Amino acid sequence: MANNWLCSTVLFAGLIILPITGAWSQTVANRPASSRLRGVAYDSANARPLPQTVVQLIRAAEPHVSRTTTTDTQGRFVFDSLLAGEWILGVRAPLLDSLRIEQLAARVEVRARGTTRATIAIPSGFSMTSRVCGDTVARDSSGFVHGQLRSLRDDGGGPPATVRIQWLEFTVTAAGATRAVVTLDVPVNGDGSYVGCGVPPESVVRVRGWRGGDSTGVLESTIPSYGIAQIDLSVGAQRRVVLSVDSMEADTGALGRVMVARGDASVRGVARGAGGLPLANVRVSVWGTGLEAVTASDGRFALAGLPTGSYLLESRAIGYQPSRRIVPFEPSTETIVNMQLERLITLDTIKVRALRNRLLGPDMTGFEERRERGLGRFLDPQDIEKRMGGRTSDLFRAVSGVRLVPSSTGDRIAMRGNVSGYCTPTVFVDRVKQYMFDGDLDAIVSPMEVRAIEVYPGFIMTPPEFQVPFDECGSIVIWTGKRTL
């Protein structure tokens, strides 16, 4: 039995990975046990100790002899009254689960007398990236996304699956800063696993999986500072439904139609705020479905007709950070979730005695002059503060001539053009023309970055510096930076 246990070890990043076992203490009679092991459990990925973490010690020659303790707030641990010889030191932490490491372990030689010191550490993000993706990716300060893709169809086969990972990449040149969308298509292995290398740490990525006609929705996740994220995916069936945008909004105009995903799944739950108290009037939506619910006074919500597979469930409320969660919806099943919203951090009111041009800053010369001409629509820093919501697109609600249209990634921006009704405008951020995901402003800039906005419906109203040849839709100009002095 002991041999089978030892043969189950796997080497990872120079350390031994052991399956967790049912630990129990045993003192072997007639042998002195006067040695001590003192050490620290450390998280190299996040450069901090591992507090309140279970540490296990197993005697190498007698695996049935084991001890267990818990680290203190500084990640320290102590084992007293040990037999001298070789022991296996293991630690279990939540971060290891996301890295698909069952338990991290190392061999320690305990001295016959006195105290032996040891440190057991989760490998750094650089080490793990180097092992999984190679030294070139690690030296580039990049990380990776990994996970499992499963099909909700119980058919035991099917066409190959693919995972698409996208993120924004910023490039600084002599001409200025530009933003571009990087797309990485990753094949899924036969066991359902996938790895996408080269993802920047602390970036926001959008992920989607396919297998034949089945897919997930467009999902969004933030890569941790150590550069490694686990995103498990479920692909399922959905039916495509074409909706008239005009039927969803009171405003008139021929914007056309939008395609959304529907199915036979459903979800219900409760939205809560500080202290776990239920929140009313929270808008709960599922990306890519066009379906939305508003919570009642008890914080409860319910949505039906949802597609199956992994989709992004989003909750938004005034004064709160938006909460986004990847939820796998099962066929003909009601999924139950709880959404926790955190309050936005707001500063005390600041009284600024200054001209508007000084408030906007010298890099925005011309904003006030263009506003005085009255050819566009303008939101200054005070207007932005009043409209502040969870997403950049929220700033355009109730702006005349602008609509928010449901899409696979939330709401996209559409604007009334000169010829063909509503269309996708050109967007400039700090005078630099941007590439957009079909009007998806939220993929370009965070609402916390926005300082002022200019909206110009149609080519004729747009100032020359923001005109694009043959563009009949018009332009949106976004200025970033601090909104107060």
Short mmCIF file of C-alpha atoms in Angstrom, two decimals, residues 9-436:
data_model
loop_
_atom_site.label_atom_id
_atom_site.label_comp_id
_atom_site.label_asym_id
_atom_site.label_seq_id
_atom_site.Cartn_x
_atom_site.Cartn_y
_atom_site.Cartn_z
CA THR A 9 3.81 11.46 -6.78
CA VAL A 10 4.35 13.84 -9.71
CA LEU A 11 7.18 16.34 -10.17
CA PHE A 12 6.13 19.95 -10.88
CA ALA A 13 8.54 22.91 -11.12
CA GLY A 14 11.21 21.05 -9.17
CA LEU A 15 8.85 20.11 -6.33
CA ILE A 16 6.90 16.96 -5.58
CA ILE A 17 3.12 17.09 -5.89
CA LEU A 18 1.31 14.65 -3.63
CA PRO A 19 -2.35 13.76 -3.39
CA ILE A 20 -3.81 14.82 -0.05
CA THR A 21 -4.33 11.90 2.32
CA GLY A 22 -6.28 11.37 5.50
CA ALA A 23 -3.71 12.49 8.05
CA TRP A 24 -3.59 10.96 11.51
CA SER A 25 -1.01 11.22 14.28
CA GLN A 26 0.93 8.25 15.58
CA THR A 27 3.84 8.00 18.02
CA VAL A 28 6.13 5.04 17.51
CA ALA A 29 6.93 3.41 20.86
CA ASN A 30 10.43 2.82 22.26
CA ARG A 31 12.12 5.37 19.94
CA PRO A 32 13.21 8.86 21.03
CA ALA A 33 11.39 11.72 19.31
CA SER A 34 13.10 14.92 20.39
CA SER A 35 13.63 16.80 17.14
CA ARG A 36 11.72 19.89 15.98
CA LEU A 37 10.88 21.22 12.52
CA ARG A 38 10.22 24.93 12.19
CA GLY A 39 9.41 26.61 8.89
CA VAL A 40 7.47 29.02 6.69
CA ALA A 41 4.90 28.39 3.95
CA TYR A 42 5.30 31.04 1.25
CA ASP A 43 3.40 32.09 -1.86
CA SER A 44 6.07 33.10 -4.37
CA ALA A 45 3.44 33.86 -7.01
CA ASN A 46 2.06 36.74 -4.94
CA ALA A 47 5.20 37.40 -2.85
CA ARG A 48 3.56 36.86 0.53
CA PRO A 49 3.30 34.22 3.30
CA LEU A 50 0.49 31.64 3.36
CA PRO A 51 -1.51 32.31 6.56
CA GLN A 52 -3.98 29.84 8.10
CA THR A 53 -2.88 27.12 5.68
CA VAL A 54 -2.87 23.38 6.41
CA VAL A 55 0.64 21.85 6.51
CA GLN A 56 1.16 18.10 6.57
CA LEU A 57 4.26 16.15 7.56
CA ILE A 58 4.62 12.47 6.61
CA ARG A 59 7.51 10.17 7.54
CA ALA A 60 9.03 8.96 4.25
CA ALA A 61 9.86 5.45 5.47
CA GLU A 62 6.50 5.00 7.25
CA PRO A 63 3.75 6.83 5.37
CA HIS A 64 1.20 5.88 8.04
CA VAL A 65 3.10 8.14 10.48
CA SER A 66 1.93 11.70 9.87
CA ARG A 67 1.36 15.05 11.57
CA THR A 68 -0.80 18.04 10.64
CA THR A 69 -0.76 21.68 11.74
CA THR A 70 -1.89 25.12 10.52
CA THR A 71 0.30 28.14 9.78
CA ASP A 72 -0.09 31.36 11.76
CA THR A 73 -0.81 34.80 10.28
CA GLN A 74 2.82 35.04 9.08
CA GLY A 75 2.79 31.63 7.40
CA ARG A 76 4.92 30.05 10.16
CA PHE A 77 4.53 26.49 11.44
CA VAL A 78 6.18 24.19 14.02
CA PHE A 79 6.28 20.40 14.48
CA ASP A 80 7.62 19.17 17.84
CA SER A 81 8.74 15.74 19.07
CA LEU A 82 9.79 14.32 15.72
CA LEU A 83 11.88 11.29 14.91
CA ALA A 84 15.11 12.08 13.09
CA GLY A 85 15.25 11.15 9.42
CA GLU A 86 13.55 11.95 6.11
CA TRP A 87 10.06 13.46 6.15
CA ILE A 88 7.78 14.75 3.40
CA LEU A 89 6.47 18.27 4.02
CA GLY A 90 3.27 19.23 2.16
CA VAL A 91 0.97 22.24 2.02
CA ARG A 92 -2.56 22.74 0.67
CA ALA A 93 -3.78 26.19 -0.42
CA PRO A 94 -6.68 27.50 -2.58
CA LEU A 95 -4.22 28.91 -5.13
CA LEU A 96 -2.93 25.39 -5.80
CA ASP A 97 -6.43 24.33 -6.85
CA SER A 98 -6.54 27.03 -9.55
CA LEU A 99 -3.15 25.80 -10.78
CA ARG A 100 -4.41 22.19 -10.76
CA ILE A 101 -1.81 21.21 -8.18
CA GLU A 102 -3.35 18.87 -5.62
CA GLN A 103 -0.68 19.38 -2.97
CA LEU A 104 2.77 20.96 -2.91
CA ALA A 105 5.48 18.96 -1.11
CA ALA A 106 9.21 18.69 -0.54
CA ARG A 107 11.50 16.25 1.24
CA VAL A 108 13.12 17.42 4.50
CA GLU A 109 15.94 15.74 6.46
CA VAL A 110 15.17 16.28 10.16
CA ARG A 111 18.29 16.35 12.35
CA ALA A 112 18.66 14.00 15.32
CA ARG A 113 18.65 16.84 17.86
CA GLY A 114 17.66 20.49 17.93
CA THR A 115 15.63 22.42 15.34
CA THR A 116 15.57 21.89 11.58
CA ARG A 117 14.36 24.82 9.48
CA ALA A 118 12.53 24.53 6.17
CA THR A 119 10.63 26.71 3.71
CA ILE A 120 8.01 25.37 1.35
CA ALA A 121 6.87 27.73 -1.39
CA ILE A 122 4.40 27.86 -4.22
CA PRO A 123 6.53 28.50 -7.34
CA SER A 124 6.55 32.00 -8.75
CA GLY A 125 4.47 32.94 -11.75
CA PHE A 126 7.70 33.22 -13.76
CA SER A 127 8.71 29.65 -12.87
CA MET A 128 5.33 28.16 -13.70
CA THR A 129 5.01 30.13 -16.94
CA SER A 130 8.52 29.10 -17.96
CA ARG A 131 7.69 25.43 -17.40
CA VAL A 132 4.31 25.54 -19.20
CA CYS A 133 4.97 28.08 -21.99
CA GLY A 134 8.75 28.28 -22.25
CA ASP A 135 11.44 30.74 -21.19
CA THR A 136 10.67 33.23 -23.97
CA VAL A 137 7.12 33.83 -22.77
CA ALA A 138 8.24 34.02 -19.13
CA ARG A 139 11.00 36.53 -19.88
CA ASP A 140 8.45 38.68 -21.70
CA SER A 141 6.61 39.03 -18.35
CA SER A 142 3.61 37.21 -19.81
CA GLY A 143 1.48 34.46 -18.31
CA PHE A 144 -1.10 31.95 -19.46
CA VAL A 145 -4.76 30.99 -19.29
CA HIS A 146 -5.63 27.34 -18.78
CA GLY A 147 -8.64 25.21 -17.95
CA GLN A 148 -10.96 22.40 -18.96
CA LEU A 149 -13.61 22.54 -21.69
CA ARG A 150 -16.51 20.13 -21.36
CA SER A 151 -19.50 19.53 -23.58
CA LEU A 152 -23.01 19.45 -22.13
CA ARG A 153 -23.99 16.97 -24.82
CA ASP A 154 -23.57 13.43 -23.49
CA ASP A 155 -22.38 12.02 -26.80
CA GLY A 156 -18.84 11.05 -25.85
CA GLY A 157 -17.31 12.66 -28.94
CA GLY A 158 -17.81 15.32 -31.56
CA PRO A 159 -15.67 17.69 -33.62
CA PRO A 160 -12.49 19.30 -32.21
CA ALA A 161 -12.96 22.19 -29.80
CA THR A 162 -11.27 25.61 -29.82
CA VAL A 163 -10.88 28.35 -27.21
CA ARG A 164 -10.44 31.97 -28.29
CA ILE A 165 -8.68 34.40 -25.93
CA GLN A 166 -8.63 38.15 -26.64
CA TRP A 167 -7.15 41.15 -24.87
CA LEU A 168 -6.19 44.76 -25.52
CA GLU A 169 -2.51 45.48 -26.13
CA PHE A 170 -1.05 48.97 -25.78
CA THR A 171 1.87 50.07 -27.95
CA VAL A 172 3.79 53.30 -27.41
CA THR A 173 5.62 54.75 -30.41
CA ALA A 174 7.00 58.14 -31.39
CA ALA A 175 3.62 58.92 -32.95
CA GLY A 176 1.78 58.21 -29.71
CA ALA A 177 0.00 55.35 -27.96
CA THR A 178 -2.19 52.88 -29.84
CA ARG A 179 -4.46 50.07 -28.69
CA ALA A 180 -5.03 46.86 -30.64
CA VAL A 181 -6.96 43.67 -29.97
CA VAL A 182 -4.83 40.52 -29.77
CA THR A 183 -6.61 37.25 -30.64
CA LEU A 184 -5.27 33.83 -29.64
CA ASP A 185 -7.04 30.67 -30.88
CA VAL A 186 -6.07 27.63 -28.79
CA PRO A 187 -6.88 23.99 -29.69
CA VAL A 188 -8.45 21.85 -26.96
CA ASN A 189 -6.69 18.59 -26.15
CA GLY A 190 -8.40 15.22 -26.19
CA ASP A 191 -8.87 15.29 -22.40
CA GLY A 192 -10.58 18.70 -22.62
CA SER A 193 -7.63 20.72 -21.33
CA TYR A 194 -6.28 23.85 -23.01
CA VAL A 195 -3.47 26.36 -22.43
CA GLY A 196 -3.13 29.80 -24.00
CA CYS A 197 0.30 31.42 -23.52
CA GLY A 198 1.44 35.03 -23.78
CA VAL A 199 -1.38 36.73 -21.85
CA PRO A 200 -0.35 39.93 -19.99
CA PRO A 201 -0.72 39.86 -16.17
CA GLU A 202 -3.45 42.11 -14.70
CA SER A 203 -5.16 42.40 -18.08
CA VAL A 204 -8.84 41.83 -18.81
CA VAL A 205 -9.35 38.95 -21.24
CA ARG A 206 -12.39 37.80 -23.17
CA VAL A 207 -12.71 34.07 -23.65
CA ARG A 208 -15.05 31.94 -25.74
CA GLY A 209 -15.10 28.20 -26.49
CA TRP A 210 -16.56 26.25 -29.46
CA ARG A 211 -17.16 22.66 -30.38
CA GLY A 212 -19.00 22.35 -33.66
CA GLY A 213 -22.25 24.32 -33.39
CA ASP A 214 -22.09 24.44 -29.58
CA SER A 215 -20.37 27.29 -27.77
CA THR A 216 -20.08 29.36 -24.65
CA GLY A 217 -21.02 33.01 -24.46
CA VAL A 218 -18.36 35.72 -24.49
CA LEU A 219 -16.77 35.57 -21.03
CA GLU A 220 -14.62 38.13 -19.26
CA SER A 221 -11.97 37.62 -16.59
CA THR A 222 -9.05 39.51 -15.05
CA ILE A 223 -5.62 37.88 -15.07
CA PRO A 224 -3.99 37.92 -11.59
CA SER A 225 -0.73 39.78 -10.99
CA TYR A 226 1.27 36.52 -11.17
CA GLY A 227 -0.05 35.98 -14.70
CA ILE A 228 -1.92 32.65 -14.45
CA ALA A 229 -5.70 32.20 -14.61
CA GLN A 230 -7.87 29.10 -14.64
CA ILE A 231 -11.08 29.47 -16.70
CA ASP A 232 -13.14 26.30 -17.07
CA LEU A 233 -15.69 26.28 -19.88
CA SER A 234 -18.90 24.42 -20.71
CA VAL A 235 -20.15 24.45 -24.31
CA GLY A 236 -23.83 23.88 -24.92
CA ALA A 237 -26.59 24.24 -27.44
CA GLN A 238 -28.47 27.46 -28.09
CA ARG A 239 -30.90 28.76 -30.62
CA ARG A 240 -30.39 32.07 -32.34
CA VAL A 241 -33.24 34.56 -32.14
CA VAL A 242 -33.43 37.78 -34.14
CA LEU A 243 -34.98 40.69 -32.24
CA SER A 244 -35.99 44.12 -33.40
CA VAL A 245 -34.12 46.68 -31.35
CA ASP A 246 -37.04 49.12 -31.74
CA SER A 247 -39.28 46.69 -29.87
CA MET A 248 -36.99 46.95 -26.84
CA GLU A 249 -36.77 50.74 -26.71
CA ALA A 250 -39.31 53.52 -26.69
CA ASP A 251 -37.26 55.73 -29.00
CA THR A 252 -38.13 55.60 -32.68
CA GLY A 253 -35.78 54.91 -35.55
CA ALA A 254 -34.81 52.00 -37.74
CA LEU A 255 -31.72 50.51 -36.18
CA GLY A 256 -32.39 47.09 -37.64
CA ARG A 257 -32.22 43.75 -35.89
CA VAL A 258 -29.92 42.08 -33.39
CA MET A 259 -29.25 38.35 -32.93
CA VAL A 260 -29.24 36.87 -29.42
CA ALA A 261 -28.88 33.37 -27.93
CA ARG A 262 -31.75 31.59 -26.18
CA GLY A 263 -32.45 28.13 -24.75
CA ASP A 264 -34.28 26.17 -22.07
CA ALA A 265 -32.08 26.99 -19.05
CA SER A 266 -32.97 29.42 -16.25
CA VAL A 267 -31.38 31.14 -13.29
CA ARG A 268 -32.58 32.68 -10.06
CA GLY A 269 -30.85 34.15 -7.05
CA VAL A 270 -30.35 37.09 -4.72
CA ALA A 271 -28.23 40.22 -5.13
CA ARG A 272 -26.65 41.42 -1.89
CA GLY A 273 -24.65 44.44 -0.82
CA ALA A 274 -22.63 45.37 2.26
CA GLY A 275 -23.20 43.08 5.24
CA GLY A 276 -25.09 40.60 3.09
CA LEU A 277 -28.21 42.77 2.95
CA PRO A 278 -30.49 42.25 -0.09
CA LEU A 279 -30.34 44.98 -2.75
CA ALA A 280 -33.35 46.21 -4.70
CA ASN A 281 -33.29 47.69 -8.23
CA VAL A 282 -30.18 45.79 -9.30
CA ARG A 283 -30.05 45.13 -13.05
CA VAL A 284 -29.11 41.50 -13.67
CA SER A 285 -28.33 40.44 -17.25
CA VAL A 286 -26.69 37.61 -19.17
CA TRP A 287 -24.29 38.72 -21.90
CA GLY A 288 -25.35 37.78 -25.39
CA THR A 289 -29.00 37.01 -24.59
CA GLY A 290 -30.66 40.44 -24.43
CA LEU A 291 -32.38 39.23 -21.24
CA GLU A 292 -32.40 41.37 -18.13
CA ALA A 293 -34.18 41.37 -14.75
CA VAL A 294 -34.44 43.94 -11.97
CA THR A 295 -34.27 42.71 -8.37
CA ALA A 296 -37.26 43.13 -6.08
CA SER A 297 -37.17 44.64 -2.58
CA ASP A 298 -35.82 41.34 -1.21
CA GLY A 299 -33.00 41.29 -3.79
CA ARG A 300 -34.41 38.33 -5.68
CA PHE A 301 -34.30 37.93 -9.45
CA ALA A 302 -35.10 35.26 -12.05
CA LEU A 303 -34.37 34.81 -15.76
CA ALA A 304 -35.67 32.09 -18.08
CA GLY A 305 -35.09 31.12 -21.70
CA LEU A 306 -31.30 31.13 -21.32
CA PRO A 307 -28.91 29.20 -23.59
CA THR A 308 -26.88 26.33 -22.16
CA GLY A 309 -23.15 26.51 -21.55
CA SER A 310 -20.94 29.05 -19.78
CA TYR A 311 -22.20 32.64 -19.92
CA LEU A 312 -21.36 35.85 -18.10
CA LEU A 313 -23.92 36.90 -15.49
CA GLU A 314 -23.63 40.60 -14.67
CA SER A 315 -25.20 42.67 -11.88
CA ARG A 316 -25.14 46.47 -11.88
CA ALA A 317 -26.52 49.07 -9.50
CA ILE A 318 -25.93 52.78 -8.97
CA GLY A 319 -23.19 53.32 -6.39
CA TYR A 320 -21.81 49.77 -6.67
CA GLN A 321 -19.04 48.09 -8.58
CA PRO A 322 -20.47 45.81 -11.28
CA SER A 323 -20.35 42.13 -10.35
CA ARG A 324 -19.56 39.66 -13.12
CA ARG A 325 -19.56 35.91 -12.74
CA ILE A 326 -19.08 33.03 -15.17
CA VAL A 327 -22.02 30.65 -14.73
CA PRO A 328 -22.51 27.28 -16.50
CA PHE A 329 -26.18 26.90 -17.44
CA GLU A 330 -27.32 23.28 -17.69
CA PRO A 331 -30.06 22.05 -20.08
CA SER A 332 -33.59 22.17 -18.63
CA THR A 333 -32.14 23.17 -15.25
CA GLU A 334 -32.62 26.15 -12.96
CA THR A 335 -29.27 27.45 -11.71
CA ILE A 336 -29.18 29.19 -8.33
CA VAL A 337 -26.59 31.92 -7.73
CA ASN A 338 -25.91 34.72 -5.26
CA MET A 339 -24.42 37.99 -6.53
CA GLN A 340 -22.35 40.12 -4.16
CA LEU A 341 -21.87 43.81 -5.05
CA GLU A 342 -19.24 46.07 -3.51
CA ARG A 343 -19.75 49.80 -3.07
CA LEU A 344 -17.82 52.20 -5.26
CA ILE A 345 -15.14 54.15 -3.41
CA THR A 346 -16.15 57.80 -3.59
CA LEU A 347 -14.27 60.88 -2.47
CA ASP A 348 -15.69 63.79 -0.50
CA THR A 349 -16.98 66.69 -2.58
CA ILE A 350 -14.15 68.94 -3.80
CA LYS A 351 -14.86 72.58 -4.54
CA VAL A 352 -12.76 73.80 -7.44
CA ARG A 353 -12.51 77.50 -8.20
CA ALA A 354 -11.21 77.53 -11.75
CA LEU A 355 -12.20 78.15 -15.31
CA ARG A 356 -13.56 75.15 -17.26
CA ASN A 357 -10.47 75.12 -19.47
CA ARG A 358 -8.24 74.81 -16.41
CA LEU A 359 -10.38 71.97 -15.05
CA LEU A 360 -10.17 70.11 -18.35
CA GLY A 361 -6.43 70.67 -18.67
CA PRO A 362 -4.14 72.09 -21.37
CA ASP A 363 -4.12 68.79 -23.30
CA MET A 364 -7.82 69.31 -24.09
CA THR A 365 -7.49 72.70 -25.72
CA GLY A 366 -10.46 73.24 -27.97
CA PHE A 367 -13.06 71.29 -25.94
CA GLU A 368 -14.78 74.43 -24.65
CA GLU A 369 -14.50 76.21 -28.01
CA ARG A 370 -16.18 73.29 -29.78
CA ARG A 371 -18.90 73.17 -27.14
CA GLU A 372 -19.63 76.88 -27.65
CA ARG A 373 -20.24 76.22 -31.36
CA GLY A 374 -23.10 73.93 -30.35
CA LEU A 375 -22.54 71.34 -33.10
CA GLY A 376 -22.22 68.28 -30.87
CA ARG A 377 -23.15 66.95 -27.45
CA PHE A 378 -20.69 67.38 -24.59
CA LEU A 379 -20.16 65.77 -21.18
CA ASP A 380 -17.65 67.56 -18.95
CA PRO A 381 -16.12 66.12 -15.73
CA GLN A 382 -19.15 67.13 -13.63
CA ASP A 383 -21.51 65.47 -16.10
CA ILE A 384 -19.40 62.28 -16.03
CA GLU A 385 -19.56 62.13 -12.23
CA LYS A 386 -23.36 62.39 -12.29
CA ARG A 387 -23.69 59.60 -14.87
CA MET A 388 -21.03 57.31 -13.42
CA GLY A 389 -22.05 53.64 -13.59
CA GLY A 390 -20.38 50.30 -13.80
CA ARG A 391 -19.44 50.49 -17.50
CA THR A 392 -18.35 53.15 -19.99
CA SER A 393 -21.46 52.53 -22.10
CA ASP A 394 -23.59 53.62 -19.10
CA LEU A 395 -22.33 57.19 -19.62
CA PHE A 396 -24.26 57.36 -22.92
CA ARG A 397 -27.67 56.47 -21.53
CA ALA A 398 -30.16 59.28 -22.31
CA VAL A 399 -27.70 61.01 -24.69
CA SER A 400 -29.81 62.16 -27.62
CA GLY A 401 -29.09 60.27 -30.85
CA VAL A 402 -27.17 57.46 -29.09
CA ARG A 403 -28.51 53.98 -28.32
CA LEU A 404 -27.27 51.02 -26.29
CA VAL A 405 -27.91 47.79 -28.15
CA PRO A 406 -27.64 44.30 -26.54
CA SER A 407 -24.76 42.23 -27.90
CA SER A 408 -22.71 39.17 -26.98
CA THR A 409 -20.47 41.34 -24.77
CA GLY A 410 -23.07 43.51 -23.06
CA ASP A 411 -24.27 46.76 -24.63
CA ARG A 412 -22.77 48.27 -27.77
CA ILE A 413 -22.95 51.89 -28.88
CA ALA A 414 -24.98 52.88 -31.94
CA MET A 415 -25.56 56.42 -33.21
CA ARG A 416 -27.96 58.01 -35.64
CA GLY A 417 -26.13 58.61 -38.93
CA ASN A 418 -26.84 60.87 -41.92
CA VAL A 419 -28.12 58.22 -44.35
CA SER A 420 -28.78 54.71 -43.04
CA GLY A 421 -30.38 55.27 -39.65
CA TYR A 422 -28.35 53.99 -36.70
CA CYS A 423 -24.75 52.79 -37.20
CA THR A 424 -21.47 52.24 -35.35
CA PRO A 425 -19.56 55.51 -34.78
CA THR A 426 -15.82 56.10 -35.01
CA VAL A 427 -14.21 56.47 -31.58
CA PHE A 428 -11.21 58.59 -30.63
CA VAL A 429 -9.49 58.32 -27.24
CA ASP A 430 -7.20 61.28 -26.49
CA ARG A 431 -7.16 62.10 -30.25
CA VAL A 432 -6.13 58.53 -31.24
CA LYS A 433 -8.57 56.59 -33.43
CA GLN A 434 -9.55 53.27 -31.85
CA TYR A 435 -10.45 49.83 -33.13
CA MET A 436 -13.74 48.65 -31.60
#
